[in-house]
């Protein structure tokens, strides 16, 4: 029996050249994200990867694709319906309410990173388990907060040196705006109903605004003439959007207003935004996006606090980085690779390694060393910085040969000086 990974999943490996599946790249991206969170003063929150199914149906919205079609749902042993999380916001809101976080303070900046699960047709940039960075700001509905969240997303991509990206932004207003707009949109679409794609026909009654999201070419042609939601914004929503765009201008953040951007989830109000890559192309070109949700917490039984957030897909970010050939740091190898030939040398090496590791110096030993040249090429493969050769000659003379693998320089060090010599070299780095 050959075991294979389920469809749409992938392993992240120590070595996967030219691919986003190399762990080194993930660690680099994660380090940039963690620093970004510090710089914007966000606190990390970690929530479980599965929840009761009803949370996602309520939180994400039962008519959204990810809740209606893509949820990984199972019954636990007590026959309760559970689902793997398809996104993070619903769980974060649940945790916020359940742990009474609003009692401690009314304003929160939270972020999370981790796997999400969606049962969808796997293809490049679309996996059944993918990873997201998500952020949520709870407790402030001002346009300045919208700008801060958008700035954070744009700064992430800047720090990763990604180019060829476009920030799309729109306002879908408040409930009154959307009620009026939906009516106008339905009036517009009715005479064209028969020409719509099957998917859009299904959305016509359930969630007509999602038709604007359609990637179907026939739909897109029809939608060209559709009324724009921006003409339906209430005074308050219009002011919020204008203020936001002005602030983005001041912050020198480039954007494109896209009145057809509605985003897939049901809970948004006012500001919605998305960053797309011109390199990824096709339906999988969205690197991240988000929006404001002023009534979500309350609708889940929590306090009446507004929120805004975004989520971005780490696989797509890494894929875009690779396609744009941006900088990734080289994989760090051990500071020292010890090559002992013979049993005495091996005993000596093991004790030396213990001492150096105790001083937080990274060391590895070739316990099967037989030929120095072969071990040296192993050291190169590992990206080790230095090698320490302990062969018969050296053991007799009580010296070790220290070799700098970058400069290919070698020197002999007496055993009694060895620990200090290596510690000095390491801490002078
Ligand atoms: P969404 O919650 O659908 O807005 O997703 C947020 C981000 O996660 C998207 O912009 C993508 O970058 C990424 N994403 C969503 N679904 C998938 C998937 N199935 N596979 C890989 N990345 C995904």
Short mmCIF file of C-alpha atoms and ligand atoms in Angstrom, two decimals:
data_model
loop_
_atom_site.label_atom_id
_atom_site.label_comp_id
_atom_site.label_asym_id
_atom_site.label_seq_id
_atom_site.Cartn_x
_atom_site.Cartn_y
_atom_site.Cartn_z
CA UNK A 1 0.00 0.00 0.00
CA UNK A 2 1.44 3.32 -1.07
CA UNK A 3 0.28 6.22 1.06
CA UNK A 4 -0.31 9.47 -0.72
CA UNK A 5 -1.17 12.92 0.47
CA UNK A 6 -4.85 13.83 -0.09
CA UNK A 7 -5.64 15.91 -3.17
CA UNK A 8 -5.12 19.63 -2.85
CA UNK A 9 -2.66 19.39 0.05
CA UNK A 10 1.11 19.72 0.00
CA UNK A 11 4.10 19.18 2.23
CA UNK A 12 6.46 21.95 3.20
CA UNK A 13 9.93 20.49 2.95
CA UNK A 14 13.50 21.27 4.08
CA UNK A 15 14.50 21.38 0.44
CA UNK A 16 12.21 22.15 -2.47
CA UNK A 17 14.23 24.26 -4.83
CA UNK A 18 12.37 26.73 -7.05
CA UNK A 19 9.16 26.03 -5.18
CA UNK A 20 7.08 27.76 -2.57
CA UNK A 21 7.11 24.47 -0.67
CA UNK A 22 10.55 25.09 0.83
CA UNK A 23 10.34 25.67 4.57
CA UNK A 24 13.12 28.23 4.57
CA UNK A 25 10.90 30.54 2.50
CA UNK A 26 7.99 30.11 4.90
CA UNK A 27 10.19 30.96 7.85
CA UNK A 28 11.42 34.10 6.10
CA UNK A 29 7.87 35.21 5.25
CA UNK A 30 6.70 34.48 8.79
CA UNK A 31 9.56 36.50 10.25
CA UNK A 32 8.65 39.50 8.07
CA UNK A 33 4.99 39.16 9.13
CA UNK A 34 5.82 38.92 12.84
CA UNK A 35 8.00 42.04 12.62
CA UNK A 36 5.27 43.86 10.68
CA UNK A 37 2.79 43.00 13.43
CA UNK A 38 5.16 44.42 16.03
CA UNK A 39 5.67 47.61 14.03
CA UNK A 40 1.91 48.16 13.77
CA UNK A 41 1.36 47.08 17.37
CA UNK A 42 -0.82 44.01 16.72
CA UNK A 43 -1.17 41.20 19.25
CA UNK A 44 -1.23 37.58 18.16
CA UNK A 45 -4.30 35.44 18.76
CA UNK A 46 -4.36 31.66 18.22
CA UNK A 47 -7.70 29.96 17.72
CA UNK A 48 -8.49 26.27 17.03
CA UNK A 49 -8.54 24.88 13.53
CA UNK A 50 -12.06 23.51 13.91
CA UNK A 51 -15.23 24.89 15.40
CA UNK A 52 -18.89 24.01 15.54
CA UNK A 53 -20.23 24.21 12.00
CA UNK A 54 -22.92 26.71 12.89
CA UNK A 55 -20.30 29.33 13.74
CA UNK A 56 -19.11 29.41 10.15
CA UNK A 57 -22.63 29.32 8.74
CA UNK A 58 -23.53 32.35 10.86
CA UNK A 59 -20.16 34.07 10.83
CA UNK A 60 -19.12 33.72 7.23
CA UNK A 61 -22.67 33.73 5.90
CA UNK A 62 -24.53 30.68 4.69
CA UNK A 63 -24.80 31.97 1.11
CA UNK A 64 -21.07 32.53 0.66
CA UNK A 65 -19.18 29.93 -1.39
CA UNK A 66 -16.87 29.01 1.45
CA UNK A 67 -19.75 28.18 3.79
CA UNK A 68 -22.22 26.75 1.30
CA UNK A 69 -19.94 24.64 -0.87
CA UNK A 70 -16.42 24.46 0.47
CA UNK A 71 -16.71 23.64 4.16
CA UNK A 72 -14.88 20.54 5.42
CA UNK A 73 -17.56 19.25 7.77
CA UNK A 74 -17.55 16.10 9.90
CA UNK A 75 -19.48 14.61 12.78
CA UNK A 76 -17.46 14.01 15.93
CA UNK A 77 -17.97 10.89 18.03
CA UNK A 78 -20.91 12.51 19.82
CA UNK A 79 -22.47 13.27 16.39
CA UNK A 80 -21.94 17.02 16.68
CA UNK A 81 -21.28 18.77 13.41
CA UNK A 82 -17.80 20.32 13.32
CA UNK A 83 -15.99 22.09 10.49
CA UNK A 84 -12.38 22.85 9.73
CA UNK A 85 -12.04 26.61 9.61
CA UNK A 86 -12.28 28.05 6.10
CA UNK A 87 -11.10 31.49 7.28
CA UNK A 88 -10.12 33.12 10.55
CA UNK A 89 -12.47 36.00 11.26
CA UNK A 90 -15.43 33.96 12.57
CA UNK A 91 -13.23 32.07 15.05
CA UNK A 92 -11.49 35.24 16.21
CA UNK A 93 -14.86 36.90 16.83
CA UNK A 94 -16.08 33.82 18.70
CA UNK A 95 -12.94 33.86 20.86
CA UNK A 96 -13.28 37.62 21.40
CA UNK A 97 -16.83 37.22 22.66
CA UNK A 98 -16.31 34.02 24.64
CA UNK A 99 -13.25 35.33 26.48
CA UNK A 100 -14.87 38.71 27.16
CA UNK A 101 -11.98 40.56 25.60
CA UNK A 102 -14.03 43.74 25.36
CA UNK A 103 -14.18 43.97 29.14
CA UNK A 104 -10.48 44.54 29.38
CA UNK A 105 -10.43 47.27 26.73
CA UNK A 106 -12.59 48.42 23.85
CA UNK A 107 -9.94 48.65 21.16
CA UNK A 108 -8.05 45.61 19.89
CA UNK A 109 -5.55 44.94 17.16
CA UNK A 110 -5.21 41.22 16.57
CA UNK A 111 -3.40 39.02 14.05
CA UNK A 112 -3.14 35.32 13.35
CA UNK A 113 -1.38 32.98 10.97
CA UNK A 114 -2.27 29.42 10.19
CA UNK A 115 -3.91 26.84 7.95
CA UNK A 116 -7.39 27.23 6.47
CA UNK A 117 -9.40 24.50 4.76
CA UNK A 118 -11.66 24.77 1.73
CA UNK A 119 -13.03 21.92 -0.31
CA UNK A 120 -12.54 23.35 -3.76
CA UNK A 121 -11.21 22.09 -7.09
CA UNK A 122 -7.43 22.12 -6.54
CA UNK A 123 -5.30 24.05 -9.02
CA UNK A 124 -2.29 26.35 -8.95
CA UNK A 125 -2.89 28.91 -6.22
CA UNK A 126 -5.94 27.07 -4.91
CA UNK A 127 -5.42 24.36 -2.33
CA UNK A 128 -7.63 22.45 0.08
CA UNK A 129 -5.35 23.45 2.90
CA UNK A 130 -3.80 26.88 2.53
CA UNK A 131 -2.32 29.33 5.00
CA UNK A 132 -3.37 32.85 5.80
CA UNK A 133 -2.16 35.85 7.65
CA UNK A 134 -5.20 37.63 9.02
CA UNK A 135 -5.58 40.82 11.01
CA UNK A 136 -8.60 42.30 12.74
CA UNK A 137 -9.01 45.70 14.36
CA UNK A 138 -11.99 45.80 16.69
CA UNK A 139 -13.56 48.84 18.33
CA UNK A 140 -13.06 51.76 15.95
CA UNK A 141 -15.05 52.59 12.83
CA UNK A 142 -13.06 55.62 11.69
CA UNK A 143 -11.67 55.92 8.19
CA UNK A 144 -8.19 56.38 9.71
CA UNK A 145 -8.33 52.80 10.95
CA UNK A 146 -9.33 51.62 7.47
CA UNK A 147 -6.27 53.43 6.14
CA UNK A 148 -4.02 51.87 8.77
CA UNK A 149 -5.15 48.35 7.89
CA UNK A 150 -4.71 48.97 4.17
CA UNK A 151 -1.33 50.57 4.77
CA UNK A 152 -0.25 47.50 6.73
CA UNK A 153 -1.19 45.17 3.87
CA UNK A 154 0.56 47.33 1.30
CA UNK A 155 3.64 47.63 3.55
CA UNK A 156 3.84 43.85 3.86
CA UNK A 157 4.13 43.53 0.10
CA UNK A 158 6.63 46.40 -0.05
CA UNK A 159 8.84 44.74 2.58
CA UNK A 160 8.75 41.56 0.54
CA UNK A 161 9.82 43.62 -2.47
CA UNK A 162 6.81 42.58 -4.51
CA UNK A 163 5.94 44.70 -7.49
CA UNK A 164 3.26 44.48 -10.17
CA UNK A 165 0.53 44.59 -7.57
CA UNK A 166 -2.68 46.55 -7.67
CA UNK A 167 -4.76 47.70 -4.71
CA UNK A 168 -8.46 47.68 -5.56
CA UNK A 169 -10.84 49.47 -3.26
CA UNK A 170 -14.57 50.01 -3.07
CA UNK A 171 -17.31 50.95 -0.67
CA UNK A 172 -20.39 48.78 -0.38
CA UNK A 173 -21.95 51.22 2.06
CA UNK A 174 -24.30 50.46 4.89
CA UNK A 175 -27.39 48.26 4.95
CA UNK A 176 -29.60 51.00 3.48
CA UNK A 177 -27.14 51.51 0.61
CA UNK A 178 -27.10 47.82 -0.17
CA UNK A 179 -30.87 47.38 0.03
CA UNK A 180 -31.36 50.18 -2.49
CA UNK A 181 -28.54 48.99 -4.69
CA UNK A 182 -29.69 45.37 -4.72
CA UNK A 183 -33.06 46.49 -6.03
CA UNK A 184 -31.47 48.52 -8.80
CA UNK A 185 -29.10 45.69 -9.69
CA UNK A 186 -31.92 43.15 -9.88
CA UNK A 187 -33.96 45.53 -12.07
CA UNK A 188 -30.97 45.84 -14.36
CA UNK A 189 -30.23 42.11 -14.48
CA UNK A 190 -33.83 40.89 -14.90
CA UNK A 191 -34.04 41.47 -18.69
CA UNK A 192 -30.62 39.75 -19.04
CA UNK A 193 -31.40 36.83 -16.73
CA UNK A 194 -31.43 34.16 -19.45
CA UNK A 195 -27.98 35.22 -20.64
CA UNK A 196 -26.34 34.96 -17.25
CA UNK A 197 -24.07 32.04 -16.33
CA UNK A 198 -25.63 29.24 -14.29
CA UNK A 199 -23.71 30.35 -11.21
CA UNK A 200 -24.99 33.91 -11.51
CA UNK A 201 -28.54 32.68 -12.08
CA UNK A 202 -28.29 30.81 -8.79
CA UNK A 203 -27.04 33.94 -7.07
CA UNK A 204 -29.81 36.10 -8.49
CA UNK A 205 -32.20 35.37 -5.63
CA UNK A 206 -29.77 34.38 -2.90
CA UNK A 207 -27.02 36.97 -3.11
CA UNK A 208 -27.27 39.17 -6.20
CA UNK A 209 -24.30 41.40 -5.35
CA UNK A 210 -22.00 38.41 -5.70
CA UNK A 211 -22.90 38.36 -9.40
CA UNK A 212 -20.61 41.40 -9.69
CA UNK A 213 -17.74 39.10 -8.68
CA UNK A 214 -18.35 36.74 -11.60
CA UNK A 215 -15.32 35.72 -13.62
CA UNK A 216 -17.54 34.47 -16.47
CA UNK A 217 -16.92 36.47 -19.66
CA UNK A 218 -20.61 36.63 -20.64
CA UNK A 219 -21.53 37.91 -17.19
CA UNK A 220 -18.74 40.46 -17.32
CA UNK A 221 -20.04 41.80 -20.63
CA UNK A 222 -23.55 42.20 -19.23
CA UNK A 223 -22.23 43.79 -16.04
CA UNK A 224 -20.34 46.50 -17.92
CA UNK A 225 -23.52 48.55 -18.02
CA UNK A 226 -24.66 47.66 -14.49
CA UNK A 227 -25.42 50.47 -12.04
CA UNK A 228 -22.53 51.37 -9.74
CA UNK A 229 -22.95 50.97 -5.99
CA UNK A 230 -20.99 54.18 -5.53
CA UNK A 231 -24.02 56.08 -6.86
CA UNK A 232 -26.14 54.57 -4.08
CA UNK A 233 -23.95 55.34 -1.06
CA UNK A 234 -25.71 57.05 1.84
CA UNK A 235 -24.26 60.42 2.88
CA UNK A 236 -22.39 58.88 5.80
CA UNK A 237 -20.95 56.04 3.71
CA UNK A 238 -19.94 58.48 0.97
CA UNK A 239 -18.15 60.75 3.42
CA UNK A 240 -16.33 57.78 4.97
CA UNK A 241 -15.15 56.60 1.57
CA UNK A 242 -14.05 60.07 0.40
CA UNK A 243 -12.13 60.65 3.62
CA UNK A 244 -10.44 57.30 3.28
CA UNK A 245 -9.38 57.92 -0.32
CA UNK A 246 -8.02 61.35 0.64
CA UNK A 247 -5.97 59.85 3.43
CA UNK A 248 -4.63 57.12 1.14
CA UNK A 249 -3.56 59.87 -1.27
CA UNK A 250 -1.77 61.67 1.55
CA UNK A 251 -0.04 58.44 2.55
CA UNK A 252 0.98 57.98 -1.07
CA UNK A 253 -0.78 54.63 -1.31
CA UNK A 254 -1.81 53.97 -4.89
CA UNK A 255 -5.21 52.42 -5.45
CA UNK A 256 -7.83 51.84 -8.09
CA UNK A 257 -11.50 52.28 -7.22
CA UNK A 258 -13.36 49.21 -8.50
CA UNK A 259 -17.08 49.62 -8.03
CA UNK A 260 -17.62 45.91 -8.80
CA UNK A 261 -15.46 44.71 -5.92
CA UNK A 262 -17.79 43.15 -3.36
CA UNK A 263 -15.64 40.31 -1.91
CA UNK A 264 -16.94 36.83 -1.28
CA UNK A 265 -18.15 37.05 2.29
CA UNK A 266 -21.48 38.28 3.53
CA UNK A 267 -20.46 40.32 6.53
CA UNK A 268 -18.81 43.39 5.03
CA UNK A 269 -19.95 47.03 5.16
CA UNK A 270 -18.41 50.21 3.81
CA UNK A 271 -14.78 49.68 2.86
CA UNK A 272 -13.72 46.58 0.95
CA UNK A 273 -10.33 46.10 -0.67
CA UNK A 274 -8.18 43.55 -2.40
CA UNK A 275 -4.60 43.33 -3.62
CA UNK A 276 -4.20 41.51 -6.91
CA UNK A 277 -1.06 40.40 -8.66
CA UNK A 278 -0.66 41.08 -12.33
CA UNK A 279 1.78 38.16 -12.44
CA UNK A 280 -0.45 35.42 -11.00
CA UNK A 281 -3.23 36.06 -13.50
CA UNK A 282 -6.54 34.24 -13.86
CA UNK A 283 -9.00 33.67 -11.08
CA UNK A 284 -6.22 33.03 -8.55
CA UNK A 285 -4.69 36.50 -8.75
CA UNK A 286 -5.88 37.76 -5.36
CA UNK A 287 -3.07 37.89 -2.82
CA UNK A 288 -5.21 39.25 -0.04
CA UNK A 289 -8.16 41.36 0.80
CA UNK A 290 -10.57 42.38 3.44
CA UNK A 291 -13.10 44.87 4.58
CA UNK A 292 -15.02 46.51 7.33
CA UNK A 293 -17.62 44.59 9.32
CA UNK A 294 -19.58 46.78 11.70
CA UNK A 295 -22.31 44.36 12.72
CA UNK A 296 -20.56 40.99 12.74
CA UNK A 297 -19.66 40.88 16.44
CA UNK A 298 -23.16 41.86 17.47
CA UNK A 299 -24.77 39.37 15.10
CA UNK A 300 -22.72 36.60 16.74
CA UNK A 301 -24.07 37.58 20.15
CA UNK A 302 -21.18 39.86 21.14
CA UNK A 303 -20.82 43.52 21.98
CA UNK A 304 -21.82 46.16 19.46
CA UNK A 305 -18.29 46.94 18.30
CA UNK A 306 -17.21 47.58 14.72
CA UNK A 307 -14.32 45.81 13.05
CA UNK A 308 -12.14 45.74 9.99
CA UNK A 309 -9.64 43.17 8.81
CA UNK A 310 -7.87 41.48 5.96
CA UNK A 311 -6.54 38.05 5.16
CA UNK A 312 -3.87 37.12 2.69
CA UNK A 313 -2.79 33.78 1.33
CA UNK A 314 0.79 32.83 2.14
CA UNK A 315 1.10 30.32 -0.74
CA UNK A 316 0.15 32.95 -3.29
CA UNK A 317 2.51 35.49 -1.75
CA UNK A 318 5.39 33.00 -1.91
CA UNK A 319 4.47 31.99 -5.46
CA UNK A 320 4.45 35.63 -6.55
CA UNK A 321 7.79 36.23 -4.83
CA UNK A 322 9.30 33.31 -6.71
CA UNK A 323 7.82 34.44 -10.01
CA UNK A 324 9.13 37.96 -9.46
CA UNK A 325 12.51 36.51 -8.44
CA UNK A 326 12.67 38.61 -5.30
CA UNK A 327 15.25 38.11 -2.58
CA UNK A 328 15.02 35.17 -0.18
CA UNK A 329 17.74 34.79 2.42
CA UNK A 330 19.93 31.74 1.96
CA UNK A 331 19.28 28.77 4.16
CA UNK A 332 21.52 29.03 7.25
CA UNK A 333 23.70 26.01 7.84
CA UNK A 334 25.52 25.12 11.08
CA UNK A 335 28.38 27.35 12.19
CA UNK A 336 30.61 24.30 12.53
CA UNK A 337 30.61 20.88 10.90
CA UNK A 338 32.91 18.48 12.71
CA UNK A 339 34.54 15.70 10.70
CA UNK A 340 36.01 13.07 13.04
CA UNK A 341 37.84 10.12 11.48
CA UNK A 342 38.11 7.16 13.85
CA UNK A 343 36.59 6.28 17.21
CA UNK A 344 38.81 8.51 19.41
CA UNK A 345 38.13 11.49 17.21
CA UNK A 346 34.40 10.75 17.34
CA UNK A 347 34.38 10.70 21.16
CA UNK A 348 36.29 13.97 21.19
CA UNK A 349 33.87 15.50 18.67
CA UNK A 350 30.78 14.53 20.66
CA UNK A 351 32.09 16.20 23.82
CA UNK A 352 33.20 19.28 21.92
CA UNK A 353 29.80 19.58 20.20
CA UNK A 354 28.04 19.37 23.55
CA UNK A 355 30.16 22.17 24.94
CA UNK A 356 29.68 24.44 21.92
CA UNK A 357 25.93 23.84 21.73
CA UNK A 358 25.77 24.69 25.40
CA UNK A 359 27.19 28.07 24.37
CA UNK A 360 24.46 28.38 21.70
CA UNK A 361 26.76 27.72 18.78
CA UNK A 362 25.18 25.59 16.04
CA UNK A 363 27.21 22.45 15.43
CA UNK A 364 26.77 19.20 13.59
CA UNK A 365 29.00 16.13 13.39
CA UNK A 366 29.49 13.71 10.54
CA UNK A 367 29.28 10.57 12.68
CA UNK A 368 29.96 8.39 9.66
CA UNK A 369 32.96 10.33 8.38
CA UNK A 370 35.45 8.16 6.50
CA UNK A 371 36.91 10.34 3.78
CA UNK A 372 37.62 13.99 4.52
CA UNK A 373 36.79 15.19 1.00
CA UNK A 374 33.43 13.48 1.04
CA UNK A 375 32.57 14.98 4.42
CA UNK A 376 33.68 18.42 3.26
CA UNK A 377 31.29 18.28 0.35
CA UNK A 378 28.52 17.28 2.75
CA UNK A 379 29.42 20.37 4.82
CA UNK A 380 29.07 22.52 1.69
CA UNK A 381 25.71 21.00 0.91
CA UNK A 382 24.53 21.86 4.42
CA UNK A 383 25.76 25.41 3.94
CA UNK A 384 28.01 25.03 6.98
CA UNK A 385 30.24 28.02 7.62
CA UNK A 386 33.25 26.14 8.96
CA UNK A 387 34.54 22.59 9.20
CA UNK A 388 36.70 21.06 11.90
CA UNK A 389 38.77 18.10 10.77
CA UNK A 390 39.91 15.55 13.31
CA UNK A 391 41.82 12.82 11.45
CA UNK A 392 44.54 10.44 12.68
CA UNK A 393 47.29 12.98 12.14
CA UNK A 394 45.51 15.64 14.11
CA UNK A 395 44.58 13.29 16.96
CA UNK A 396 48.21 12.30 17.36
CA UNK A 397 49.47 15.87 17.36
CA UNK A 398 46.52 16.98 19.56
CA UNK A 399 45.47 19.65 17.09
CA UNK A 400 42.35 20.15 14.97
CA UNK A 401 42.22 21.65 11.46
CA UNK A 402 39.71 24.51 11.33
CA UNK A 403 38.57 25.32 7.81
CA UNK A 404 36.63 28.41 6.82
CA UNK A 405 34.42 27.07 4.04
CA UNK A 406 33.81 30.44 2.41
CA UNK A 407 37.40 31.50 2.15
CA UNK A 408 38.69 27.91 1.93
CA UNK A 409 41.40 28.84 4.49
CA UNK A 410 42.64 26.25 6.93
CA UNK A 411 44.59 26.53 10.19
CA UNK A 412 45.67 24.18 12.96
CA UNK A 413 44.44 24.85 16.48
CA UNK A 414 45.76 23.13 19.60
CA UNK A 415 43.19 21.11 21.53
CA UNK A 416 43.58 23.24 24.64
CA UNK A 417 42.80 26.41 22.66
CA UNK A 418 40.02 24.94 20.59
CA UNK A 419 36.91 25.91 22.58
CA UNK A 420 37.99 29.48 23.06
CA UNK A 421 39.05 29.79 19.45
CA UNK A 422 35.67 28.62 18.14
CA UNK A 423 33.69 30.72 20.62
CA UNK A 424 35.74 33.78 19.64
CA UNK A 425 35.14 33.17 15.94
CA UNK A 426 31.42 32.68 16.50
CA UNK A 427 30.78 35.70 18.68
CA UNK A 428 32.86 37.97 16.46
CA UNK A 429 30.52 37.21 13.53
P1 LIG B 1 -10.65 35.02 1.20
O1 LIG B 1 -10.97 34.71 2.63
O2 LIG B 1 -11.34 34.13 0.23
O3 LIG B 1 -10.70 36.46 0.86
O4 LIG B 1 -9.10 34.61 1.05
C1 LIG B 1 -8.06 35.42 1.51
C2 LIG B 1 -6.82 35.07 0.73
O5 LIG B 1 -6.47 33.72 0.98
C3 LIG B 1 -6.98 35.15 -0.76
O6 LIG B 1 -6.71 36.45 -1.21
C4 LIG B 1 -5.95 34.18 -1.25
O7 LIG B 1 -4.68 34.78 -1.30
C5 LIG B 1 -5.93 33.13 -0.20
N1 LIG B 1 -6.76 31.96 -0.54
C6 LIG B 1 -8.10 31.82 -0.43
N2 LIG B 1 -8.50 30.59 -0.80
C7 LIG B 1 -7.37 29.92 -1.13
C8 LIG B 1 -7.10 28.59 -1.57
N3 LIG B 1 -8.07 27.70 -1.74
N4 LIG B 1 -5.81 28.25 -1.83
C9 LIG B 1 -4.81 29.14 -1.65
N5 LIG B 1 -4.99 30.41 -1.23
C10 LIG B 1 -6.26 30.79 -0.97
#
